[in-house]
Coordinates of C-alpha atoms in Angstrom, one line a residue:
M1 CA -52.3 0.1 7.4
S2 CA -49.2 -1.4 9.5
P3 CA -46.2 0.6 10.0
V4 CA -44.2 -2.0 8.2
T5 CA -46.7 -1.6 5.1
A6 CA -46.6 2.2 5.2
A7 CA -42.5 2.1 5.4
V8 CA -42.4 -0.3 2.3
L9 CA -45.0 1.8 0.6
A10 CA -43.0 5.0 1.2
A11 CA -39.8 3.3 0.2
A12 CA -41.6 2.5 -3.1
V13 CA -42.4 6.0 -3.8
R14 CA -38.7 6.9 -3.1
A15 CA -37.2 4.1 -5.1
G16 CA -39.4 4.9 -8.0
T17 CA -38.8 8.7 -8.0
P18 CA -35.4 8.5 -10.2
V19 CA -37.0 6.2 -12.9
L20 CA -40.2 8.5 -12.8
F21 CA -37.9 11.5 -13.7
A22 CA -36.2 9.7 -16.4
T23 CA -39.2 8.3 -17.9
L24 CA -41.0 11.7 -18.3
G25 CA -37.8 13.2 -19.8
E26 CA -37.7 10.4 -22.5
I27 CA -41.4 10.7 -22.9
F28 CA -40.7 14.2 -24.2
A29 CA -37.7 13.3 -26.4
E30 CA -39.4 10.3 -28.0
R31 CA -42.9 12.0 -28.5
A32 CA -40.7 14.4 -30.7
G33 CA -39.3 11.4 -32.6
V34 CA -36.0 11.1 -31.1
L35 CA -35.1 8.0 -29.3
N36 CA -32.1 8.7 -26.8
L37 CA -30.5 5.4 -25.3
G38 CA -28.2 7.9 -23.5
V39 CA -30.5 8.0 -20.3
E40 CA -28.4 5.7 -18.3
G41 CA -25.3 7.7 -19.0
M42 CA -26.9 11.2 -18.5
M43 CA -28.3 10.1 -15.1
L44 CA -24.7 8.5 -13.9
A45 CA -22.9 12.0 -15.0
S46 CA -25.6 14.0 -13.3
A47 CA -25.4 11.7 -10.2
L48 CA -22.0 12.7 -10.1
A49 CA -22.4 16.2 -10.8
G50 CA -25.1 16.7 -8.2
F51 CA -23.1 15.1 -5.6
A52 CA -20.0 16.9 -6.3
V53 CA -21.4 20.4 -6.3
T54 CA -23.5 19.6 -3.1
A55 CA -20.4 18.5 -1.5
R56 CA -18.6 21.7 -2.3
T57 CA -21.4 23.9 -1.7
S58 CA -23.5 22.2 1.2
N59 CA -26.6 23.1 -0.7
P60 CA -28.4 20.3 -2.6
W61 CA -30.4 22.7 -4.7
I62 CA -27.4 24.0 -6.1
G63 CA -26.2 20.3 -6.8
A64 CA -29.7 19.6 -8.5
A65 CA -29.4 22.7 -10.8
A66 CA -25.7 21.3 -11.6
A67 CA -27.0 18.0 -12.1
A68 CA -29.9 19.1 -14.5
A69 CA -27.4 21.2 -16.6
A70 CA -25.0 18.3 -16.7
G71 CA -27.8 16.1 -18.0
G72 CA -29.0 18.9 -20.4
C73 CA -25.3 19.4 -21.9
L74 CA -25.0 15.9 -22.7
S75 CA -28.1 15.7 -24.1
V76 CA -27.3 18.6 -26.7
I77 CA -24.6 16.3 -27.8
H78 CA -27.3 13.6 -28.7
A79 CA -29.5 16.1 -30.1
F80 CA -26.6 17.6 -32.6
L81 CA -25.8 14.2 -33.6
S82 CA -29.3 12.8 -34.2
V83 CA -31.2 16.1 -35.5
T84 CA -28.2 18.1 -37.1
L85 CA -26.2 15.4 -38.7
R86 CA -28.9 13.0 -38.8
A87 CA -26.8 10.3 -37.3
N88 CA -28.1 6.8 -36.1
Q89 CA -29.9 7.6 -33.1
V90 CA -29.6 4.3 -31.5
A91 CA -25.6 4.3 -32.1
S92 CA -25.5 7.9 -30.9
G93 CA -27.4 7.2 -27.5
L94 CA -25.1 4.1 -26.9
A95 CA -22.2 6.1 -27.5
L96 CA -23.3 8.6 -25.3
T97 CA -24.0 6.0 -22.4
I98 CA -20.6 4.5 -22.9
F99 CA -18.9 8.2 -22.7
A100 CA -20.8 9.3 -19.8
T101 CA -20.3 6.0 -17.8
G102 CA -16.7 6.1 -18.6
M103 CA -16.2 9.8 -17.7
S104 CA -18.4 9.5 -14.3
A105 CA -16.1 6.5 -13.2
F106 CA -12.9 8.7 -13.9
L107 CA -13.9 11.8 -12.5
G108 CA -15.9 10.4 -9.5
R109 CA -12.6 8.3 -8.2
G110 CA -12.0 11.2 -5.7
Y111 CA -15.7 11.2 -4.4
V112 CA -16.1 7.5 -3.5
G113 CA -16.5 7.2 0.2
V114 CA -16.9 10.8 0.8
P115 CA -19.8 11.4 3.1
G116 CA -22.2 13.9 1.7
S117 CA -25.0 15.8 2.7
G118 CA -28.2 16.2 0.7
F119 CA -31.9 16.5 0.7
Q120 CA -33.6 15.8 3.9
S121 CA -37.2 14.4 4.5
A122 CA -39.6 17.6 4.8
P123 CA -43.2 16.3 5.8
I124 CA -45.5 18.6 4.5
P125 CA -47.9 20.0 7.5
L126 CA -51.5 18.9 7.5
F127 CA -50.9 16.8 4.5
A128 CA -48.5 14.5 6.5
Q129 CA -51.2 13.6 9.0
I130 CA -53.6 12.4 6.6
P131 CA -54.4 8.7 7.4
V132 CA -52.7 6.1 4.9
L133 CA -51.6 8.7 2.4
G134 CA -49.8 11.1 4.7
P135 CA -46.8 8.7 5.7
V136 CA -46.5 7.3 2.2
L137 CA -46.6 10.4 0.0
F138 CA -46.4 13.4 2.1
Q139 CA -43.3 12.5 4.6
Q140 CA -40.7 12.5 1.6
D141 CA -37.9 14.9 0.4
P142 CA -38.4 17.8 -1.9
L143 CA -37.2 16.1 -5.0
V144 CA -39.9 13.6 -4.4
Y145 CA -42.6 16.5 -4.3
L146 CA -41.1 18.0 -7.4
S147 CA -41.8 14.7 -9.3
Y148 CA -45.4 14.9 -8.1
A149 CA -45.5 18.2 -9.8
A150 CA -43.6 17.1 -13.0
V151 CA -46.2 14.4 -13.7
P152 CA -49.6 16.7 -14.5
V153 CA -47.1 19.5 -16.0
A154 CA -45.7 17.1 -18.3
W155 CA -49.4 15.6 -19.2
Y156 CA -50.8 19.2 -19.4
V157 CA -48.1 20.4 -21.7
L158 CA -48.4 17.6 -23.9
Y159 CA -52.0 17.2 -24.2
R160 CA -53.2 20.8 -23.5
T161 CA -50.9 23.3 -25.0
R162 CA -50.0 24.4 -28.5
W163 CA -46.4 23.3 -27.8
G164 CA -47.5 19.8 -26.9
L165 CA -49.6 19.6 -30.0
E166 CA -46.4 20.7 -32.2
I167 CA -44.2 18.0 -30.3
R168 CA -46.9 15.3 -31.0
A169 CA -47.1 16.4 -34.8
V170 CA -43.4 16.3 -35.0
G171 CA -43.3 12.9 -33.7
E172 CA -45.8 11.8 -35.9
Q173 CA -45.6 13.5 -39.1
P174 CA -42.7 15.9 -39.3
E175 CA -43.4 16.7 -43.2
A176 CA -47.0 17.8 -42.1
A177 CA -45.7 19.7 -39.1
D178 CA -43.2 21.5 -41.2
A179 CA -45.7 22.3 -43.9
M180 CA -47.5 24.0 -41.1
G181 CA -44.7 26.3 -40.1
V182 CA -43.4 24.2 -37.1
D183 CA -39.7 24.5 -36.7
V184 CA -39.1 20.4 -36.5
A185 CA -35.3 20.8 -35.4
R186 CA -36.0 23.5 -32.7
V187 CA -39.0 21.2 -31.3
R188 CA -36.8 18.0 -31.3
Y189 CA -33.9 20.0 -29.5
A190 CA -35.9 21.5 -26.8
C191 CA -37.6 18.0 -26.1
V192 CA -34.2 16.1 -26.1
I193 CA -32.7 18.9 -23.8
A194 CA -35.9 18.7 -21.7
G195 CA -35.3 14.8 -21.5
G196 CA -31.6 15.4 -20.5
V197 CA -32.6 17.7 -17.7
L198 CA -35.1 15.4 -16.2
A199 CA -32.9 12.7 -16.4
G200 CA -30.4 14.9 -14.6
L201 CA -32.7 15.2 -11.6
G202 CA -33.4 11.5 -11.6
G203 CA -29.6 11.0 -11.3
T204 CA -29.0 13.7 -8.7
F205 CA -31.8 12.1 -6.6
L206 CA -30.1 8.9 -6.3
S207 CA -26.7 10.7 -5.1
T208 CA -28.1 13.4 -2.8
A209 CA -31.2 12.2 -1.5
Y210 CA -31.8 8.2 -2.0
T211 CA -28.2 7.4 -0.6
S212 CA -26.4 11.0 -0.1
M213 CA -23.2 9.6 -1.3
W214 CA -21.3 8.5 -4.8
I215 CA -20.8 5.2 -6.1
E216 CA -19.6 4.2 -9.5
N217 CA -22.5 3.0 -11.8
M218 CA -25.1 3.5 -8.8
T219 CA -27.8 3.9 -11.4
A220 CA -27.6 0.2 -11.7
G221 CA -29.5 0.1 -15.3
R222 CA -32.4 2.4 -13.8
G223 CA -31.8 4.4 -17.4
W224 CA -32.7 1.3 -19.1
I225 CA -35.5 0.5 -17.0
A226 CA -36.8 4.1 -17.8
L227 CA -36.4 3.2 -21.5
A228 CA -38.8 0.2 -21.0
L229 CA -41.0 2.1 -18.9
V230 CA -42.0 4.7 -21.6
I231 CA -43.2 1.6 -24.0
F232 CA -44.9 0.5 -20.9
A233 CA -46.5 3.9 -20.2
T234 CA -47.5 4.1 -23.9
W235 CA -45.8 7.5 -23.9
D236 CA -48.3 9.1 -21.5
P237 CA -46.8 10.4 -18.3
L238 CA -49.8 9.4 -16.1
R239 CA -49.3 5.7 -16.9
A240 CA -45.4 6.4 -16.3
V241 CA -46.4 7.0 -12.6
V242 CA -47.8 3.4 -12.5
G243 CA -44.7 2.1 -13.9
A244 CA -42.2 3.8 -11.9
Y245 CA -43.9 3.1 -8.5
L246 CA -44.3 -0.6 -9.4
F247 CA -40.5 -0.8 -10.0
G248 CA -39.9 1.1 -6.9
G249 CA -42.2 -1.3 -5.1
V250 CA -40.8 -4.5 -6.0
N251 CA -37.4 -2.7 -5.4
A252 CA -38.5 -1.8 -1.9
L253 CA -40.0 -5.1 -1.1
Q254 CA -36.7 -7.1 -2.0
L255 CA -34.7 -4.9 0.4
H256 CA -37.4 -5.4 3.1
I257 CA -37.1 -9.3 2.5
Q258 CA -33.5 -8.9 2.8
A259 CA -33.8 -7.2 6.0
T260 CA -35.8 -9.8 7.4
G261 CA -32.8 -12.2 7.1
T262 CA -34.3 -14.6 4.6
S263 CA -32.3 -17.6 3.3
L264 CA -33.0 -16.6 -0.6
P265 CA -29.8 -15.7 -2.5
T266 CA -29.1 -12.0 -2.5
Y267 CA -28.7 -12.0 -6.1
L268 CA -31.9 -13.5 -6.7
L269 CA -33.6 -10.8 -4.8
L270 CA -31.4 -8.0 -6.5
M271 CA -32.7 -9.1 -10.1
A272 CA -36.4 -9.2 -9.0
P273 CA -37.2 -5.6 -9.9
Y274 CA -35.6 -5.9 -13.3
V275 CA -37.3 -9.3 -14.1
F276 CA -40.8 -7.9 -12.8
T277 CA -40.0 -4.9 -15.2
I278 CA -39.4 -7.1 -18.1
V279 CA -42.4 -9.3 -17.5
V280 CA -44.5 -6.0 -17.2
L281 CA -43.2 -4.7 -20.3
V282 CA -43.9 -7.7 -22.3
I283 CA -47.2 -7.9 -21.3
A284 CA -47.8 -4.3 -21.9
T285 CA -46.2 -4.3 -25.2
Q286 CA -48.7 -7.2 -26.4
E287 CA -51.4 -5.0 -25.3
T288 CA -50.0 -2.1 -26.9
A289 CA -49.6 -4.0 -30.0
R290 CA -52.8 -5.4 -30.0
K291 CA -54.7 -1.9 -29.5
R292 CA -52.1 -0.1 -31.6
L293 CA -51.5 2.6 -29.3
G294 CA -48.8 5.0 -28.4
T295 CA -45.7 4.5 -30.6
P296 CA -44.9 7.8 -32.4
A297 CA -44.8 7.4 -36.2
A298 CA -41.6 9.0 -36.7
L299 CA -39.8 7.7 -33.7
S300 CA -36.0 7.5 -34.5
V301 CA -36.5 8.7 -38.0
P302 CA -34.3 11.6 -39.1
Y303 CA -35.9 14.4 -40.9
S304 CA -34.8 17.0 -43.4
R305 CA -36.7 19.2 -45.4
T306 CA -34.3 17.9 -48.6
G307 CA -35.7 14.2 -48.0

């Protein structure tokens, strides 16, 4: 493998990591029957929280914890509105994104242009020297390694634990789950908050690892991409990896093409990852509809024992 190819693939992994975190989180929320369109806003607010705390403490891990907490706190708002008050989940999620976008722009004015420290590349001994895979997968920063661990953990929790069984039951038939003694509200709250925490990690990756700076609207629609990749992945954490890295690959490739001095318009290259994601989503949706895979039956449907 040429050094250029290895560099592009490594960049694809880095570019796909924030989307992967957010997609995993949304899979949990939607598996429990809660649609959260506030992912973009949670990522933005968490990116600011992570950068601000890292800048003040010089410790990116404390910044990551603050970002995860910020994402979790914002998700509680959505959980309260959609689970407790049984509000329209689409309206609640959109309101959360609008609120968090405006709040991050207002509170982040003082951090624009401020140089920040953050996560640095930390090659894993021995693994980093593996031909082909080493330079691509094991010469990354710690948050990328954390995303590697999050995927099998998410899959195991969903498909191999009692808690995962309860999550899927609540997302498919909350009435039946309730009759079996499962606390539907507790499960939905926990999954929405878990989704917020993971979206927060995706946000702080952008501001403390991918760029080490804060820029208004720096997520650039990655939260919406994550929502689309949940459908592409058919609510499966393992397939989410494929979608996230495909998006990251196209993003890294367009940056590489720009660096070569191509005459193609910049805006055309910038829109390439999003167009590619839409095309893949359309194809995956057709496949999903054909095979009837995935969609939780009670997704975005409020639940109450009183009906």
